[in-house]
Short mmCIF file of C-alpha atoms and ligand atoms in Angstrom, two decimals:
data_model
loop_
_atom_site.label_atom_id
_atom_site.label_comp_id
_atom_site.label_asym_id
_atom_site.label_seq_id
_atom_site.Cartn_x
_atom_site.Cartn_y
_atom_site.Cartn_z
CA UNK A 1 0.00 0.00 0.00
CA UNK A 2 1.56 3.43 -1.21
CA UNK A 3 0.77 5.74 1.36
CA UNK A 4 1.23 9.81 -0.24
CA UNK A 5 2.00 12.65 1.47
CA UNK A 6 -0.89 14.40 0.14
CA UNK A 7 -4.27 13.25 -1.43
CA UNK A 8 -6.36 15.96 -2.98
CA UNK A 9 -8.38 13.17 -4.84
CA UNK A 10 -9.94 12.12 -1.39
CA UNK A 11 -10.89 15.48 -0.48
CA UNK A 12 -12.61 16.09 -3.70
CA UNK A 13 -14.16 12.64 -3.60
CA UNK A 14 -16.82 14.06 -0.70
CA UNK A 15 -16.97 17.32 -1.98
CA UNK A 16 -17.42 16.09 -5.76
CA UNK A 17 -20.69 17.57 -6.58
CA UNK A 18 -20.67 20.68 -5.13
CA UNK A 19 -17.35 21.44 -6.63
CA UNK A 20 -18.83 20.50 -10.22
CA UNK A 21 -21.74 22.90 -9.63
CA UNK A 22 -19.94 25.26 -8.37
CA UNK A 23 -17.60 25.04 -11.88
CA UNK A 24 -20.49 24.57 -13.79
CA UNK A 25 -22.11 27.65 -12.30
CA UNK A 26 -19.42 30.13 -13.21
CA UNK A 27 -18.76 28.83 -17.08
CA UNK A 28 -22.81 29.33 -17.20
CA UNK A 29 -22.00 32.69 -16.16
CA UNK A 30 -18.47 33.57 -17.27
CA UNK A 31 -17.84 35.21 -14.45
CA UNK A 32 -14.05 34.23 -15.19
CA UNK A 33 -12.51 37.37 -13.82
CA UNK A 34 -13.83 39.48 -10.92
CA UNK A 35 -17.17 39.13 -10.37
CA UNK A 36 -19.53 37.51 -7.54
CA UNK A 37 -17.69 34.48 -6.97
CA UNK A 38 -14.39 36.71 -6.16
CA UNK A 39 -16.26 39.44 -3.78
CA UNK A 40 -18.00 36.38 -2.08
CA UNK A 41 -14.77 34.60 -0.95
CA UNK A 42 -12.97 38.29 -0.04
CA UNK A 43 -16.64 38.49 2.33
CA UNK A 44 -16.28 35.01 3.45
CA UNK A 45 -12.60 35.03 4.32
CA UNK A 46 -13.05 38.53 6.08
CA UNK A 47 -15.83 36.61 7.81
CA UNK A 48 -13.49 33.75 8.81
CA UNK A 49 -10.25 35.50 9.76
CA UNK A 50 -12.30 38.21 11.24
CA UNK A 51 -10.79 41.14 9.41
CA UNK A 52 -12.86 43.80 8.07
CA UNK A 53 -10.96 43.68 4.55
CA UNK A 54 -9.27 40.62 2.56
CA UNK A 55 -8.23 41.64 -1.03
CA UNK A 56 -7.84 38.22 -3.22
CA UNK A 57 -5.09 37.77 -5.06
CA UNK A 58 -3.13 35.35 -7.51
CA UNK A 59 -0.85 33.71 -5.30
CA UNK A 60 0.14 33.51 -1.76
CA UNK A 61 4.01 35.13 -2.96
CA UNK A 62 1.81 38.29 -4.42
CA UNK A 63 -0.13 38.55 -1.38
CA UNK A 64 3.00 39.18 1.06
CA UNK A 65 4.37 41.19 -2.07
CA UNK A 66 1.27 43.80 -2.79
CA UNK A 67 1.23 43.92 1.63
CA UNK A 68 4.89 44.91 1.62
CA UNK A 69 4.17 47.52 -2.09
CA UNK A 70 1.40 49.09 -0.04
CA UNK A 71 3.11 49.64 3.08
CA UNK A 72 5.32 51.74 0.68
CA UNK A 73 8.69 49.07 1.47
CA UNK A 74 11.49 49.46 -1.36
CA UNK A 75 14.57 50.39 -1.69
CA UNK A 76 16.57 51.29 1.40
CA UNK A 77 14.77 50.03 3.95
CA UNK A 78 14.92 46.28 5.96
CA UNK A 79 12.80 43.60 6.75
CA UNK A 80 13.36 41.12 9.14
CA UNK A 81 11.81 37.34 8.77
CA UNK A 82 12.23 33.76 9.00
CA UNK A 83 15.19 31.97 7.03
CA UNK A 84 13.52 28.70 7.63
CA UNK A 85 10.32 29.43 5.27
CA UNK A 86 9.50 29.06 1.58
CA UNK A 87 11.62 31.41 -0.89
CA UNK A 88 8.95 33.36 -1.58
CA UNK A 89 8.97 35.01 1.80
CA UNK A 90 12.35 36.33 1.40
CA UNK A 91 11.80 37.14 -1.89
CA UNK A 92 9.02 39.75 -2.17
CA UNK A 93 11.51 41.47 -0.15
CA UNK A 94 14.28 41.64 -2.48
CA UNK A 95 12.14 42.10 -5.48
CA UNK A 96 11.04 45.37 -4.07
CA UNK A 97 14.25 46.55 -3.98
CA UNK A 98 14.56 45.79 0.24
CA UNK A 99 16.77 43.96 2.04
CA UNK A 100 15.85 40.72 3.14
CA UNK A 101 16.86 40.40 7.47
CA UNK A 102 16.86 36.90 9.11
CA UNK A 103 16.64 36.42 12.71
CA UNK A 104 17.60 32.77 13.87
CA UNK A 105 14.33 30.79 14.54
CA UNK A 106 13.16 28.88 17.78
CA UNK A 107 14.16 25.23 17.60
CA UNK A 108 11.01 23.97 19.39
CA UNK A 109 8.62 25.51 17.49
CA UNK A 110 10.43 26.49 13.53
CA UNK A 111 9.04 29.93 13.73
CA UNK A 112 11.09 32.87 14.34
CA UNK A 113 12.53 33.32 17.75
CA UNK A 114 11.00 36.65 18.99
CA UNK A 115 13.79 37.38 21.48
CA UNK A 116 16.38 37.49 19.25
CA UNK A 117 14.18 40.18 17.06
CA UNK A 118 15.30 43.21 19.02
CA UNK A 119 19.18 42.77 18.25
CA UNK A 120 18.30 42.68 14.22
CA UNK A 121 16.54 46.14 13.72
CA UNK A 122 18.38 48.91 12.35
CA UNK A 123 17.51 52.53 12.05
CA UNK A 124 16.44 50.96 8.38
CA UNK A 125 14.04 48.18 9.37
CA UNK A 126 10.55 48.64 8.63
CA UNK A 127 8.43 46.05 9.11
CA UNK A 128 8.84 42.20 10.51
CA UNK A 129 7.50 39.24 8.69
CA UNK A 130 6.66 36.05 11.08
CA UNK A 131 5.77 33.08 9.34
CA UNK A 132 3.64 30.96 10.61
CA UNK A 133 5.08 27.80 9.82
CA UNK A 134 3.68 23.98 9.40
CA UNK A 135 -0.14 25.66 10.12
CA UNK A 136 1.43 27.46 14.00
CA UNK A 137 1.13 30.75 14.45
CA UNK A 138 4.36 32.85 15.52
CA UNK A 139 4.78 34.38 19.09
CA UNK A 140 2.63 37.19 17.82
CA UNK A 141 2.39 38.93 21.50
CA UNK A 142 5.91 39.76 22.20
CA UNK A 143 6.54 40.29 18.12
CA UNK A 144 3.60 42.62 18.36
CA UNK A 145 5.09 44.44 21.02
CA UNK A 146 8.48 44.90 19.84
CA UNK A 147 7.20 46.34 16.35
CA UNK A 148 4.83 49.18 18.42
CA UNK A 149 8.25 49.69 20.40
CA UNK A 150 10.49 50.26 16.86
CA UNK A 151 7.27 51.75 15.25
CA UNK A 152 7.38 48.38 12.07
CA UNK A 153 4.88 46.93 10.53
CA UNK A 154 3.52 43.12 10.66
CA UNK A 155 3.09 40.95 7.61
CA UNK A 156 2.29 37.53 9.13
CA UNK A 157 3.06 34.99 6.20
CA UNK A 158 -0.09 32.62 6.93
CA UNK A 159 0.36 30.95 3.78
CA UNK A 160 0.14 27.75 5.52
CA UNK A 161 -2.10 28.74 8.00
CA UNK A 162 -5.64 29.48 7.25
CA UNK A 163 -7.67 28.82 10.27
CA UNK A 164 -4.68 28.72 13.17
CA UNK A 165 -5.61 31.00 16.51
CA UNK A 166 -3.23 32.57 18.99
CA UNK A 167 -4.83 34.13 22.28
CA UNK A 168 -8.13 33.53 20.57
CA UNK A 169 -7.73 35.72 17.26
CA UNK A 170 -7.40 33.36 13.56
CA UNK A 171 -4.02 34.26 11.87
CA UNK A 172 -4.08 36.87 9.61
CA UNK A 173 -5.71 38.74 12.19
CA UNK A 174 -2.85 39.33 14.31
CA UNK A 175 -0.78 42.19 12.47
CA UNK A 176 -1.14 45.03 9.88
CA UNK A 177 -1.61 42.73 6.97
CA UNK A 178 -2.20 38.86 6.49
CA UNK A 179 -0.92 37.12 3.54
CA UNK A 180 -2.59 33.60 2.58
CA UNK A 181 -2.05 31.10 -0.44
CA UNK A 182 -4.73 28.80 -2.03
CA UNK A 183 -1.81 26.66 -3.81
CA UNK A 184 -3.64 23.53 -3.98
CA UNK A 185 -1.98 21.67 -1.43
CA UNK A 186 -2.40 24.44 1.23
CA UNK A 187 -5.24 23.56 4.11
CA UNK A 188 -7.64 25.89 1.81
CA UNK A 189 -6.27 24.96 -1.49
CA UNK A 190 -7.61 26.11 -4.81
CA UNK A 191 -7.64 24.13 -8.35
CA UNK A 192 -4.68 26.36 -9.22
CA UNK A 193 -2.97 29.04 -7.83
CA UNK A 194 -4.63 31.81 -5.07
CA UNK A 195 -4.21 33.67 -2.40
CA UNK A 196 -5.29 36.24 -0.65
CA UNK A 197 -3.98 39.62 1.63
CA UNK A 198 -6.21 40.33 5.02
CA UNK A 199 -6.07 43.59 6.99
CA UNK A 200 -8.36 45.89 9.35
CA UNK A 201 -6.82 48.68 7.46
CA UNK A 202 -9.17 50.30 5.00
CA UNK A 203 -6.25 52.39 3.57
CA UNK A 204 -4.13 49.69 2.75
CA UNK A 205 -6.61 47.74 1.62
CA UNK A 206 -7.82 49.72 -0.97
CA UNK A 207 -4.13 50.17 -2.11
CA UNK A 208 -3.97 46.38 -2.98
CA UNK A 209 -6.85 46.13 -5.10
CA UNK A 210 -5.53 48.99 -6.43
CA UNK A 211 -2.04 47.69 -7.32
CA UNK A 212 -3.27 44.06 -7.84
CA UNK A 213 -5.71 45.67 -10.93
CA UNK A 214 -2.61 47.53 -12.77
CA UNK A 215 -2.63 50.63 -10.33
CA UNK A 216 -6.48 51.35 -11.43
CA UNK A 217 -9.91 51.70 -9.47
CA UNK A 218 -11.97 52.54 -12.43
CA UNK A 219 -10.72 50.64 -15.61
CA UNK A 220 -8.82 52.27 -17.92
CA UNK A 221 -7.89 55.50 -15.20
CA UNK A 222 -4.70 54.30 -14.28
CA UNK A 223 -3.37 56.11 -10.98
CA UNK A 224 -0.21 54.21 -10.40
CA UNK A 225 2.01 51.51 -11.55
CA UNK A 226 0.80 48.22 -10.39
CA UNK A 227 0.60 44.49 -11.63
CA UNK A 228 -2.27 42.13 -12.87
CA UNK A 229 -2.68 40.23 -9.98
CA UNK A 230 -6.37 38.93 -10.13
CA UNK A 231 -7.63 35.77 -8.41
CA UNK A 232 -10.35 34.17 -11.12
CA UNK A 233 -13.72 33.21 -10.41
CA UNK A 234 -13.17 29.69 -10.69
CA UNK A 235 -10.83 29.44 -8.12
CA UNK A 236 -12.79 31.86 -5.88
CA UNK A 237 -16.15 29.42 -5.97
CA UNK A 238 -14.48 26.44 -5.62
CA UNK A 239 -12.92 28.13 -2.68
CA UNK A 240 -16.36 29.07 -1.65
CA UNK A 241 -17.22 25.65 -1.54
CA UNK A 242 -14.67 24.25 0.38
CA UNK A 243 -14.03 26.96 2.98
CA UNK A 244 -17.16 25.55 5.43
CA UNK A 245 -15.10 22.91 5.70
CA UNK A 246 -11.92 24.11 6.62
CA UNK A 247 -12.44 24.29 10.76
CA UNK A 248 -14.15 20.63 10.23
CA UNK A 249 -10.70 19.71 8.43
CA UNK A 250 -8.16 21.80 10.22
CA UNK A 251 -9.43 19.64 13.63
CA UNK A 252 -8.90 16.34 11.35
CA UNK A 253 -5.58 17.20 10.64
CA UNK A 254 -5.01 17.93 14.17
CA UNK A 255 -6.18 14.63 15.14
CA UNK A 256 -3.59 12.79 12.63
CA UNK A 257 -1.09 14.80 14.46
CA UNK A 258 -1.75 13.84 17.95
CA UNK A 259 -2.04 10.09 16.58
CA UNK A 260 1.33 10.49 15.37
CA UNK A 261 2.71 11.92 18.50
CA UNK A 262 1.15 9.14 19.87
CA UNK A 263 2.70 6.14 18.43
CA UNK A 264 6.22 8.20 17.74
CA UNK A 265 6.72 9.45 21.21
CA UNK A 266 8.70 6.13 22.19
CA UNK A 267 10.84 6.55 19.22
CA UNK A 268 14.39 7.87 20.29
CA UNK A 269 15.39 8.90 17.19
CA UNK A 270 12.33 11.00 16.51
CA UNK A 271 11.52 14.47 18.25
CA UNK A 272 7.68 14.88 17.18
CA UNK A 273 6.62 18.55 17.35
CA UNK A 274 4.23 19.70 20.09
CA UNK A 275 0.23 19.61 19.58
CA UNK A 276 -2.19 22.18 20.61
CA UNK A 277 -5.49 23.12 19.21
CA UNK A 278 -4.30 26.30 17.90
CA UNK A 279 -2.22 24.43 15.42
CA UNK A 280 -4.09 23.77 11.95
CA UNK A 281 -1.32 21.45 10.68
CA UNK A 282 -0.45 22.03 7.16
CA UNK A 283 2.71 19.80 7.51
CA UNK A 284 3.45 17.39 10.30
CA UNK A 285 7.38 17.60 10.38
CA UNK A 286 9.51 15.39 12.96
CA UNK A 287 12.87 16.11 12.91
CA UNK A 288 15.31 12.73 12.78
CA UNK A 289 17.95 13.04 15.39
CA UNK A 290 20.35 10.78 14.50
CA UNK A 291 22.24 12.40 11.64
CA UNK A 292 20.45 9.91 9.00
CA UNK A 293 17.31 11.80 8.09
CA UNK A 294 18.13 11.47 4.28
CA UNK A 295 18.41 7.55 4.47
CA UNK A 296 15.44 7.35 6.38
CA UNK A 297 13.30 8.90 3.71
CA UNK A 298 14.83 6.63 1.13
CA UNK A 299 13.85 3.85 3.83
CA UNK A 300 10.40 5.08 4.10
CA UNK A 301 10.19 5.67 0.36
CA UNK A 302 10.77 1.71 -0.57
CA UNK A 303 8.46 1.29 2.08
CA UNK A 304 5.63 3.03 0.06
CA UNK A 305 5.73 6.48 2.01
CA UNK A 306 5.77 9.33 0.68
CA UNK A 307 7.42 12.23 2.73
CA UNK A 308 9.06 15.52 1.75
CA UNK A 309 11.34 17.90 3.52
CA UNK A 310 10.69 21.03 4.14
CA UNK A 311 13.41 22.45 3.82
CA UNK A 312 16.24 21.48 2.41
CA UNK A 313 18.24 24.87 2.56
CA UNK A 314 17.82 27.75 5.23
CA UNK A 315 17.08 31.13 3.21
CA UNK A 316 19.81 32.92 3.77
CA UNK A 317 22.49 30.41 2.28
CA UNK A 318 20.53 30.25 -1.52
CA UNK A 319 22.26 31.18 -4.24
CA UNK A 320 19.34 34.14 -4.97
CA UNK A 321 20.41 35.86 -1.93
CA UNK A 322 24.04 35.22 -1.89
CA UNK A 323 24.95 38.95 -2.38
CA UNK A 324 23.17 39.23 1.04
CA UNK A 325 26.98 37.52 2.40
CA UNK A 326 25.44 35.18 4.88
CA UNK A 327 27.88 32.88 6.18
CA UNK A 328 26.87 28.91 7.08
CA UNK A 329 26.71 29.12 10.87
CA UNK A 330 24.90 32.02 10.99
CA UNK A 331 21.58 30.47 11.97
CA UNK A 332 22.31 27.29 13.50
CA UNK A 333 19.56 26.55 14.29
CA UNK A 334 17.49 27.24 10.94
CA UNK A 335 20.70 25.47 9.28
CA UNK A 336 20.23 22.46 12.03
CA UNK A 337 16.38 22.10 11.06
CA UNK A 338 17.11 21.78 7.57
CA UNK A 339 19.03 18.76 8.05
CA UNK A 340 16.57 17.19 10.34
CA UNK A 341 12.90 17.81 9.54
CA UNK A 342 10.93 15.40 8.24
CA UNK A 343 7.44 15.94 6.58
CA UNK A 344 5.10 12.77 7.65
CA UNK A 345 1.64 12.47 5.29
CA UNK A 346 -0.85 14.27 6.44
CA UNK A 347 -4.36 15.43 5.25
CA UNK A 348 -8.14 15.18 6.83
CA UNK A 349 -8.76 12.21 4.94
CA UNK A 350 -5.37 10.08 6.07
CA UNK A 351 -7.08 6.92 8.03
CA UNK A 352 -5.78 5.47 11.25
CA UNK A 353 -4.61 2.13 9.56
CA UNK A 354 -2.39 4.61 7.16
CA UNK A 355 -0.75 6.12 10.31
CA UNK A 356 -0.06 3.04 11.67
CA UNK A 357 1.53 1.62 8.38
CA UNK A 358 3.82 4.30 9.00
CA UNK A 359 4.69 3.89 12.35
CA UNK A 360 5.55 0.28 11.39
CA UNK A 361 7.45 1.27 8.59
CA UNK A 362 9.33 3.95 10.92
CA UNK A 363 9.74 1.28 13.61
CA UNK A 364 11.24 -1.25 11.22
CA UNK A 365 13.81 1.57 10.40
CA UNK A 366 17.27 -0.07 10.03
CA UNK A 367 18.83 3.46 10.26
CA UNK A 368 18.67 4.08 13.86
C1 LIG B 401 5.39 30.07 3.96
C2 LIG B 401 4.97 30.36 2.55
N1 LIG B 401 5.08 31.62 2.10
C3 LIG B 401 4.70 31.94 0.84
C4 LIG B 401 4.20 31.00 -0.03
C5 LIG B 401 3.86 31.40 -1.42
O1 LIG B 401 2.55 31.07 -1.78
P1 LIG B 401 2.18 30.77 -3.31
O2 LIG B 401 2.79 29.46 -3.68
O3 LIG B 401 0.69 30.73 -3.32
O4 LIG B 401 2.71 31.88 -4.11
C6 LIG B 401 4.06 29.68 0.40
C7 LIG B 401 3.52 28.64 -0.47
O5 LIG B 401 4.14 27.68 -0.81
C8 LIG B 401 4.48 29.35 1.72
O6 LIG B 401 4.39 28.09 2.17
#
């Protein structure tokens, strides 16, 4: 039995018909760019996030990029963030012209470690970008605090964490401006690529549909330069369809992950991460302690398990960023993750005999 990391198919299996109608509905219409379907999801992930704005977008990269544009970031100024995240968080930053700032991240958690935050910002910082990594939100409270202290902004990257809470607020809801993805293998994924920018601030929020529409409200009156940056309307309904789902699903996923802990904990080789509620996750990632991470995928792999690791290479030692001068051993422990995590499958759908097959398969490990 070949047991995948991921299974959309299973997810649209119980959602089949609603999704076709849903399709069906908008070629009827050809409401293909804009229209209902696309103001209905910005309304229902408002709703859900509990922000009074959410501006939908093409991707979950433009979404952190049209936040940082309307903030007014370029040239000059700094940003600090994350260098264990996806590339794209890094570089929205650079592509604007800013300079991309890590800050070493907490080894128990993967997110950034707020109290080493302080020692990073310059007279030239400007705004902070926690990502909420693996579906857990950042330590928003004390990140919070130190931006009112140094007067930044807050761009929580919550592409992979639609629906995670911290002190009782949903992510994307905890700083200036919220930035989502609907890449189809995110908790809320789309049937190609979306995302989508939150915010409380009408200013700011009109300045994104703004920039993501060529720099124009009214077509053809074109106030600024901008980019085309439009989510369609198929995407938008079938995310209407799935997001009354997404709590139902988040808690599944949650469930897999405390049935891992579970039947890992005795494992010495294995540091599971920690489970609360609050945690929607999008990845389950152990890390594998004993230096042989890479041969235990290829183990697992023969076995019929799919796993992934995410990631490979800490941010600042890419290539891309090289003319940043990073040195290895600058984040050790970013640099130490990277060689240990391991992504587990996981999604709503993944049945207890599957994540038992895999604790066999882990258990039968001969790299130990
Ligand atoms: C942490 C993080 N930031 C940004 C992105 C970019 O999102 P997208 O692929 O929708 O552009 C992703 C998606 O992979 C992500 O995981």
């Amino acid at each position: 039995m070949k047991i995948p990391i991921l299974d959309l198919r299973a997810q649209y299996k119980t959602i089949k018909k609603d999704i076709n109608d849903a399709i069906k509905t908008v070629i009827s219409e050809t409401s293909f760019i804009g229209g209902i379907h696309v103001a209905e999801l910005e309304k229902n992930i408002a709703l859900f996030c509990g922000t009074k704005y959410a501006v939908a977008l093409n991707s979950g990269t433009d979404a952190l990029y049209l936040a940082l544009w309307a903030l007014g970031i370029g040239k000059g100024d700094e940003v600090i963030t994350s260098p264990f995240s996806f590339f794209a968080t890094a570089e929205v930053i650079a592509k604007l012209g800013a300079k991309p700032v890590f800050v070493d991240i907490d080894p128990a958690t993967f997110n950034i470690n707020p109290h080493l935050i302080e020692s990073a910002i310059t007279k030239k910082t400007k705004a902070i970008i926690p990502v909420h990594l693996f579906g857990l939100a950042a330590e928003m409270n004390l990140i919070n605090k130190i931006a009112k202290k140094y007067n930044l902004f807050v761009i929580e990257d919550a592409c992979q964490a639609i629906g995670a809470t911290y002190n009782g607020k949903k992510a994307g809801n905890l700083g200036d401006i919220g930035a989502f993805s609907f890449f189809p293998s995110k908790n809320l994924g789309a049937y190609g690529d979306g995302g989508i920018a939150t915010t409380n601030n009408e200013e700011l929020a009109i300045k994104m549909r703004m920039l993501r529409n060529h720099g124009s409200k009214i077509k053809y009156y074109n106030d600024v330069i901008g980019v085309s940056s439009r989510l369609d309307g198929l995407q938008a309904a079938i995310l209407n369809v799935k997001l009354p789902h997404l709590t139902k699903w988040n808690k599944l996923r949650n469930k897999v992950a405390i049935t891992y802990n579970k039947h890992l904990k005795n494992i010495s080789w294995i540091k599971t991460p920690e489970v609360n509620p609050n945690h929607v996750f999008h990845q389950y990632t152990v890390r594998i302690t004993n230096g042989m991470r890479d041969e235990v995928r290829k183990y697992l792999a023969v076995k019929g398990i799919q796993t992934m690791v995410y990631y490979p290479n800490p941010l600042h030692l890419l290539k891309a960023l090289s003319y940043l001068r990073y040195k290895k051993g600058a984040f050790p422990e970013a640099e130490k993750a990277c060689e240990e995590v391991l992504s587990l499958p996981i999604y709503p759908e993944l049945s207890q005999k599957s994540i038992l097959l895999v604790k066999k398969a882990i258990s039968s490990c001969v790299y130990k």
